[in-house]
Short mmCIF file of C-alpha atoms in Angstrom, two decimals:
data_model
loop_
_atom_site.label_atom_id
_atom_site.label_comp_id
_atom_site.label_asym_id
_atom_site.label_seq_id
_atom_site.Cartn_x
_atom_site.Cartn_y
_atom_site.Cartn_z
CA MET A 1 120.99 119.38 114.63
CA GLY A 2 124.56 120.09 113.57
CA PRO A 3 126.56 118.04 111.06
CA GLY A 4 127.56 114.68 112.51
CA ALA A 5 125.35 115.17 115.57
CA GLU A 6 123.68 112.07 116.98
CA PRO A 7 119.93 112.06 116.20
CA GLN A 8 117.58 112.16 119.13
CA ARG A 9 116.93 108.54 120.10
CA TRP A 10 113.29 107.58 120.74
CA PRO A 11 112.39 104.85 123.24
CA ALA A 12 111.40 101.41 121.88
CA ALA A 13 108.75 102.50 119.40
CA SER A 14 106.42 101.06 116.77
CA CYS A 15 106.32 102.88 113.41
CA VAL A 16 104.15 102.19 110.39
CA LEU A 17 105.11 103.95 107.15
CA THR A 18 103.21 103.63 103.88
CA GLY A 19 104.67 104.48 100.48
CA ALA A 20 108.07 103.59 101.91
CA SER A 21 109.87 102.26 98.85
CA ARG A 22 110.76 105.56 97.15
CA GLY A 23 110.69 109.35 97.33
CA PHE A 24 109.65 111.00 100.57
CA GLY A 25 108.77 107.70 102.26
CA ARG A 26 112.19 106.19 101.64
CA SER A 27 113.96 109.34 102.87
CA LEU A 28 111.80 109.38 106.00
CA ALA A 29 112.50 105.69 106.71
CA ARG A 30 116.25 106.31 106.45
CA LEU A 31 116.03 109.20 108.92
CA LEU A 32 113.67 107.37 111.27
CA ALA A 33 115.67 104.15 111.64
CA PRO A 34 118.66 105.59 113.58
CA ARG A 35 116.25 107.39 115.95
CA LEU A 36 114.46 104.24 117.03
CA GLY A 37 115.59 102.77 120.33
CA ARG A 38 116.51 99.13 121.03
CA GLY A 39 113.74 96.67 120.24
CA SER A 40 111.75 99.08 118.06
CA LEU A 41 109.52 97.88 115.22
CA LEU A 42 109.43 99.59 111.81
CA VAL A 43 106.74 98.37 109.40
CA LEU A 44 107.32 99.44 105.79
CA LEU A 45 104.42 99.25 103.33
CA ALA A 46 104.57 99.82 99.58
CA ARG A 47 103.35 98.44 96.28
CA SER A 48 106.76 97.34 94.95
CA GLU A 49 108.32 94.38 96.72
CA ALA A 50 111.92 94.55 95.43
CA PRO A 51 112.78 98.17 96.40
CA LEU A 52 110.96 97.66 99.72
CA ALA A 53 113.07 94.59 100.54
CA GLN A 54 116.22 96.46 99.47
CA LEU A 55 115.41 99.35 101.81
CA ALA A 56 114.65 96.97 104.69
CA THR A 57 118.03 95.24 104.23
CA GLU A 58 119.78 98.62 104.22
CA LEU A 59 118.00 99.75 107.40
CA ARG A 60 118.64 96.49 109.23
CA GLY A 61 122.32 96.79 108.34
CA SER A 62 122.65 100.40 109.45
CA ALA A 63 120.68 100.18 112.71
CA ALA A 64 122.82 99.39 115.72
CA SER A 65 119.84 99.14 118.07
CA GLY A 66 118.33 95.76 117.24
CA LEU A 67 115.71 97.40 115.04
CA ARG A 68 113.10 95.00 113.70
CA VAL A 69 112.08 95.91 110.14
CA GLU A 70 109.04 94.24 108.59
CA CYS A 71 107.97 94.65 104.93
CA VAL A 72 104.45 94.44 103.59
CA ALA A 73 104.17 94.60 99.78
CA ALA A 74 100.53 95.29 98.92
CA GLU A 75 98.52 97.06 96.23
CA LEU A 76 96.46 99.36 98.47
CA SER A 77 94.03 100.35 95.70
CA THR A 78 92.55 96.82 95.73
CA GLN A 79 90.46 95.21 98.44
CA GLN A 80 92.74 92.18 98.45
CA GLY A 81 95.89 94.28 98.87
CA LEU A 82 94.37 96.46 101.57
CA ARG A 83 93.14 93.37 103.42
CA LYS A 84 96.69 91.94 103.31
CA ALA A 85 98.13 95.17 104.77
CA VAL A 86 95.45 95.41 107.49
CA GLU A 87 96.00 91.77 108.50
CA ALA A 88 99.76 92.35 108.72
CA LEU A 89 99.23 95.28 111.13
CA ARG A 90 96.78 93.24 113.21
CA GLU A 91 99.39 90.51 113.47
CA LEU A 92 102.44 92.70 114.18
CA LEU A 93 101.21 95.52 116.44
CA PRO A 94 99.58 93.73 119.41
CA SER A 95 103.01 92.31 120.41
CA ALA A 96 104.86 95.53 119.50
CA PRO A 97 107.15 97.21 122.07
CA PRO A 98 105.48 99.24 124.84
CA GLY A 99 106.79 102.64 123.68
CA PRO A 100 105.13 105.17 121.35
CA LEU A 101 103.24 104.37 118.14
CA LEU A 102 103.78 106.44 114.99
CA VAL A 103 101.66 105.91 111.87
CA VAL A 104 102.67 107.85 108.74
CA ASN A 105 100.20 107.81 105.84
CA ASN A 106 102.52 108.74 102.98
CA ALA A 107 101.32 106.52 100.11
CA GLY A 108 99.54 108.51 97.42
CA SER A 109 99.21 109.09 93.68
CA LEU A 110 98.46 111.98 91.33
CA GLY A 111 95.84 110.28 89.17
CA ASP A 112 95.60 111.04 85.45
CA ILE A 113 96.52 114.74 85.41
CA SER A 114 96.26 114.91 81.64
CA LYS A 115 92.49 114.94 82.16
CA SER A 116 90.34 117.95 83.00
CA PHE A 117 87.33 117.70 85.31
CA LEU A 118 85.01 117.06 82.32
CA ASP A 119 87.23 114.18 81.14
CA LEU A 120 86.75 112.25 84.39
CA THR A 121 83.83 110.08 83.32
CA ASP A 122 84.90 106.54 84.28
CA PRO A 123 83.57 105.54 87.73
CA ALA A 124 86.03 102.63 87.96
CA GLU A 125 89.03 104.94 87.46
CA ILE A 126 87.70 107.41 90.04
CA ASN A 127 86.82 104.74 92.60
CA THR A 128 90.24 103.11 92.24
CA TYR A 129 91.87 106.49 92.83
CA PHE A 130 89.93 107.14 96.04
CA ALA A 131 90.33 103.54 97.22
CA PHE A 132 94.10 104.03 97.17
CA ASN A 133 94.35 107.64 98.32
CA VAL A 134 91.54 107.87 100.90
CA THR A 135 90.05 104.50 101.82
CA SER A 136 93.40 102.77 102.44
CA ALA A 137 94.66 105.62 104.65
CA LEU A 138 91.51 105.40 106.79
CA CYS A 139 91.51 101.61 107.06
CA LEU A 140 95.23 101.28 107.80
CA THR A 141 95.12 103.99 110.46
CA THR A 142 92.10 102.39 112.11
CA ALA A 143 93.76 98.95 112.00
CA ALA A 144 97.00 100.29 113.50
CA LEU A 145 95.29 102.18 116.34
CA GLN A 146 93.03 99.24 117.20
CA ALA A 147 95.78 96.61 117.01
CA PHE A 148 98.21 98.67 119.12
CA GLY A 149 95.46 99.63 121.56
CA LYS A 150 95.54 102.14 124.40
CA ARG A 151 98.58 101.52 126.57
CA PRO A 152 99.32 103.49 129.74
CA GLY A 153 102.22 105.84 129.13
CA SER A 154 102.42 105.10 125.38
CA SER A 155 101.70 108.02 123.06
CA ARG A 156 100.05 107.46 119.67
CA THR A 157 100.71 109.80 116.75
CA VAL A 158 99.18 109.73 113.27
CA VAL A 159 100.70 111.73 110.41
CA ASN A 160 98.96 112.37 107.10
CA ILE A 161 101.29 113.49 104.32
CA SER A 162 99.18 116.29 102.94
CA SER A 163 99.70 119.00 100.33
CA LEU A 164 98.96 122.60 99.46
CA CYS A 165 96.43 120.91 97.14
CA ALA A 166 94.32 120.02 100.19
CA LEU A 167 93.63 123.75 100.53
CA LYS A 168 93.96 125.14 97.00
CA PRO A 169 92.47 123.94 93.68
CA PHE A 170 94.84 123.22 90.78
CA LYS A 171 93.61 122.80 87.18
CA ASN A 172 93.66 119.17 85.95
CA TRP A 173 94.23 117.96 89.51
CA ALA A 174 90.60 117.33 90.54
CA LEU A 175 91.34 113.84 91.87
CA TYR A 176 94.55 114.78 93.70
CA CYS A 177 93.13 117.97 95.26
CA SER A 178 89.90 116.33 96.39
CA GLY A 179 91.75 113.27 97.72
CA LYS A 180 94.13 115.43 99.76
CA ALA A 181 91.27 117.61 101.05
CA ALA A 182 89.32 114.51 102.06
CA ARG A 183 92.31 113.09 103.93
CA ASP A 184 92.94 116.35 105.80
CA MET A 185 89.33 116.51 106.97
CA MET A 186 89.24 112.80 107.80
CA PHE A 187 92.23 113.17 110.12
CA GLN A 188 90.81 116.34 111.68
CA VAL A 189 87.80 114.23 112.67
CA LEU A 190 90.16 111.65 114.20
CA ALA A 191 91.84 114.42 116.22
CA LEU A 192 88.44 115.57 117.47
CA GLU A 193 87.17 112.10 118.38
CA GLU A 194 90.40 110.78 119.93
CA PRO A 195 92.02 113.54 121.99
CA ASP A 196 94.70 111.15 123.25
CA VAL A 197 95.92 110.56 119.67
CA ARG A 198 98.23 113.24 118.27
CA VAL A 199 97.28 113.99 114.64
CA LEU A 200 99.27 116.02 112.11
CA ASN A 201 98.52 116.90 108.48
CA TYR A 202 102.00 117.72 107.12
CA ALA A 203 102.42 119.29 103.66
CA PRO A 204 106.03 118.52 102.67
CA GLY A 205 106.33 121.21 99.98
CA PRO A 206 107.16 120.72 96.27
CA LEU A 207 109.46 117.71 96.49
CA ASP A 208 112.02 116.69 93.88
CA THR A 209 110.39 113.33 93.09
CA ASP A 210 108.96 111.25 90.23
CA MET A 211 105.59 112.83 91.07
CA GLN A 212 106.99 116.29 90.31
CA LEU A 213 108.40 114.99 87.03
CA LEU A 214 104.88 113.83 86.13
CA ALA A 215 103.46 117.22 87.20
CA ARG A 216 105.70 119.20 84.84
CA THR A 217 105.38 116.81 81.88
CA LYS A 218 101.85 115.36 82.04
CA THR A 219 99.60 118.09 83.48
CA GLY A 220 97.01 118.92 80.81
CA ASP A 221 96.79 122.65 81.51
CA PRO A 222 99.78 124.44 79.84
CA GLU A 223 99.92 127.20 82.47
CA MET A 224 100.09 124.67 85.31
CA ARG A 225 102.73 122.69 83.42
CA ARG A 226 104.87 125.83 83.04
CA HIS A 227 104.45 126.58 86.75
CA PHE A 228 105.89 123.20 87.72
CA GLN A 229 108.66 123.51 85.13
CA SER A 230 109.65 126.89 86.59
CA LEU A 231 109.88 125.41 90.11
CA GLN A 232 112.40 122.91 88.83
CA GLU A 233 114.35 125.38 86.67
CA SER A 234 114.65 127.94 89.48
CA GLY A 235 115.84 125.33 92.00
CA GLN A 236 112.76 125.62 94.20
CA LEU A 237 112.09 121.88 94.47
CA ILE A 238 112.83 120.52 97.93
CA ASP A 239 115.05 117.50 98.59
CA CYS A 240 112.98 114.76 100.25
CA SER A 241 115.43 114.32 103.11
CA VAL A 242 115.28 118.05 103.96
CA SER A 243 111.48 117.94 104.25
CA ALA A 244 111.55 114.62 106.13
CA GLN A 245 114.01 116.16 108.61
CA LYS A 246 111.54 119.01 109.23
CA LEU A 247 108.74 116.52 109.86
CA LEU A 248 110.81 114.64 112.44
CA LYS A 249 111.70 117.93 114.13
CA LEU A 250 107.98 118.75 114.34
CA LEU A 251 107.25 115.37 115.88
CA GLU A 252 110.12 115.59 118.37
CA GLU A 253 109.12 119.10 119.50
CA ASP A 254 105.45 117.98 119.66
CA ALA A 255 104.14 121.56 119.82
CA PHE A 256 101.56 121.40 117.00
CA SER A 257 97.80 121.46 117.62
CA SER A 258 96.33 118.02 117.03
CA GLY A 259 94.63 117.92 113.63
CA ALA A 260 96.56 120.95 112.34
CA HIS A 261 97.69 121.38 108.73
CA VAL A 262 101.37 122.40 108.87
CA ASP A 263 103.27 123.29 105.70
CA PHE A 264 107.02 122.89 105.13
CA TYR A 265 107.25 126.66 104.69
CA ASP A 266 105.47 127.33 108.01
CA ILE A 267 108.31 125.85 110.04
#
């Protein structure tokens, strides 16, 4: 798409985006909004209420297509927060517009990367990590697909924001790597069981975000820390909007195999 070109407009669609208040999620929401046709629904989920509400106001103001933006502020690592998010989807999606459904599981966290494998001894810490990074993605996707239902002529697409870490082990990143690997496999199973649902595991590349700042300052292993520092120093970190643009291109072309793991650098 050339500079100033109109983005491809989707028909009246329903989109659910987690981790929407900052970083990749916020960039994706800003690129999605102008693509959504009249009467579309965009549901933004995140932990922090104030930046979420600010983003929603911005998107409502910039959308000329009568876009409906709904915010759900919930702590997805807790049962109470996840229940709140699931109930919101069950309330919003049955009356959503008849066009396509897009669910983007973007919310995620690094965990305590100062710790090595042998330092991870607290079951509560580990369970909270997986509750947020794996359980919530499964439950929210299930809730969205069930609440929207099967509608003749309406496609359903589920995106998991994945990582190279789903495929490759990194020192001090036992929680993050295993969480990302679990999510990739979980969504491959969805692709197998539900052939009418399009499923994509998209690894957005090393993004220039707060998470990368943590990676280069808090990772316990010195060699890993230097690796992340060198990515930043050599200008190899990717702007969130550039990677989000690639994801939307992938979705619009719709040529990927359902369940596939596609990396930013593969495109």
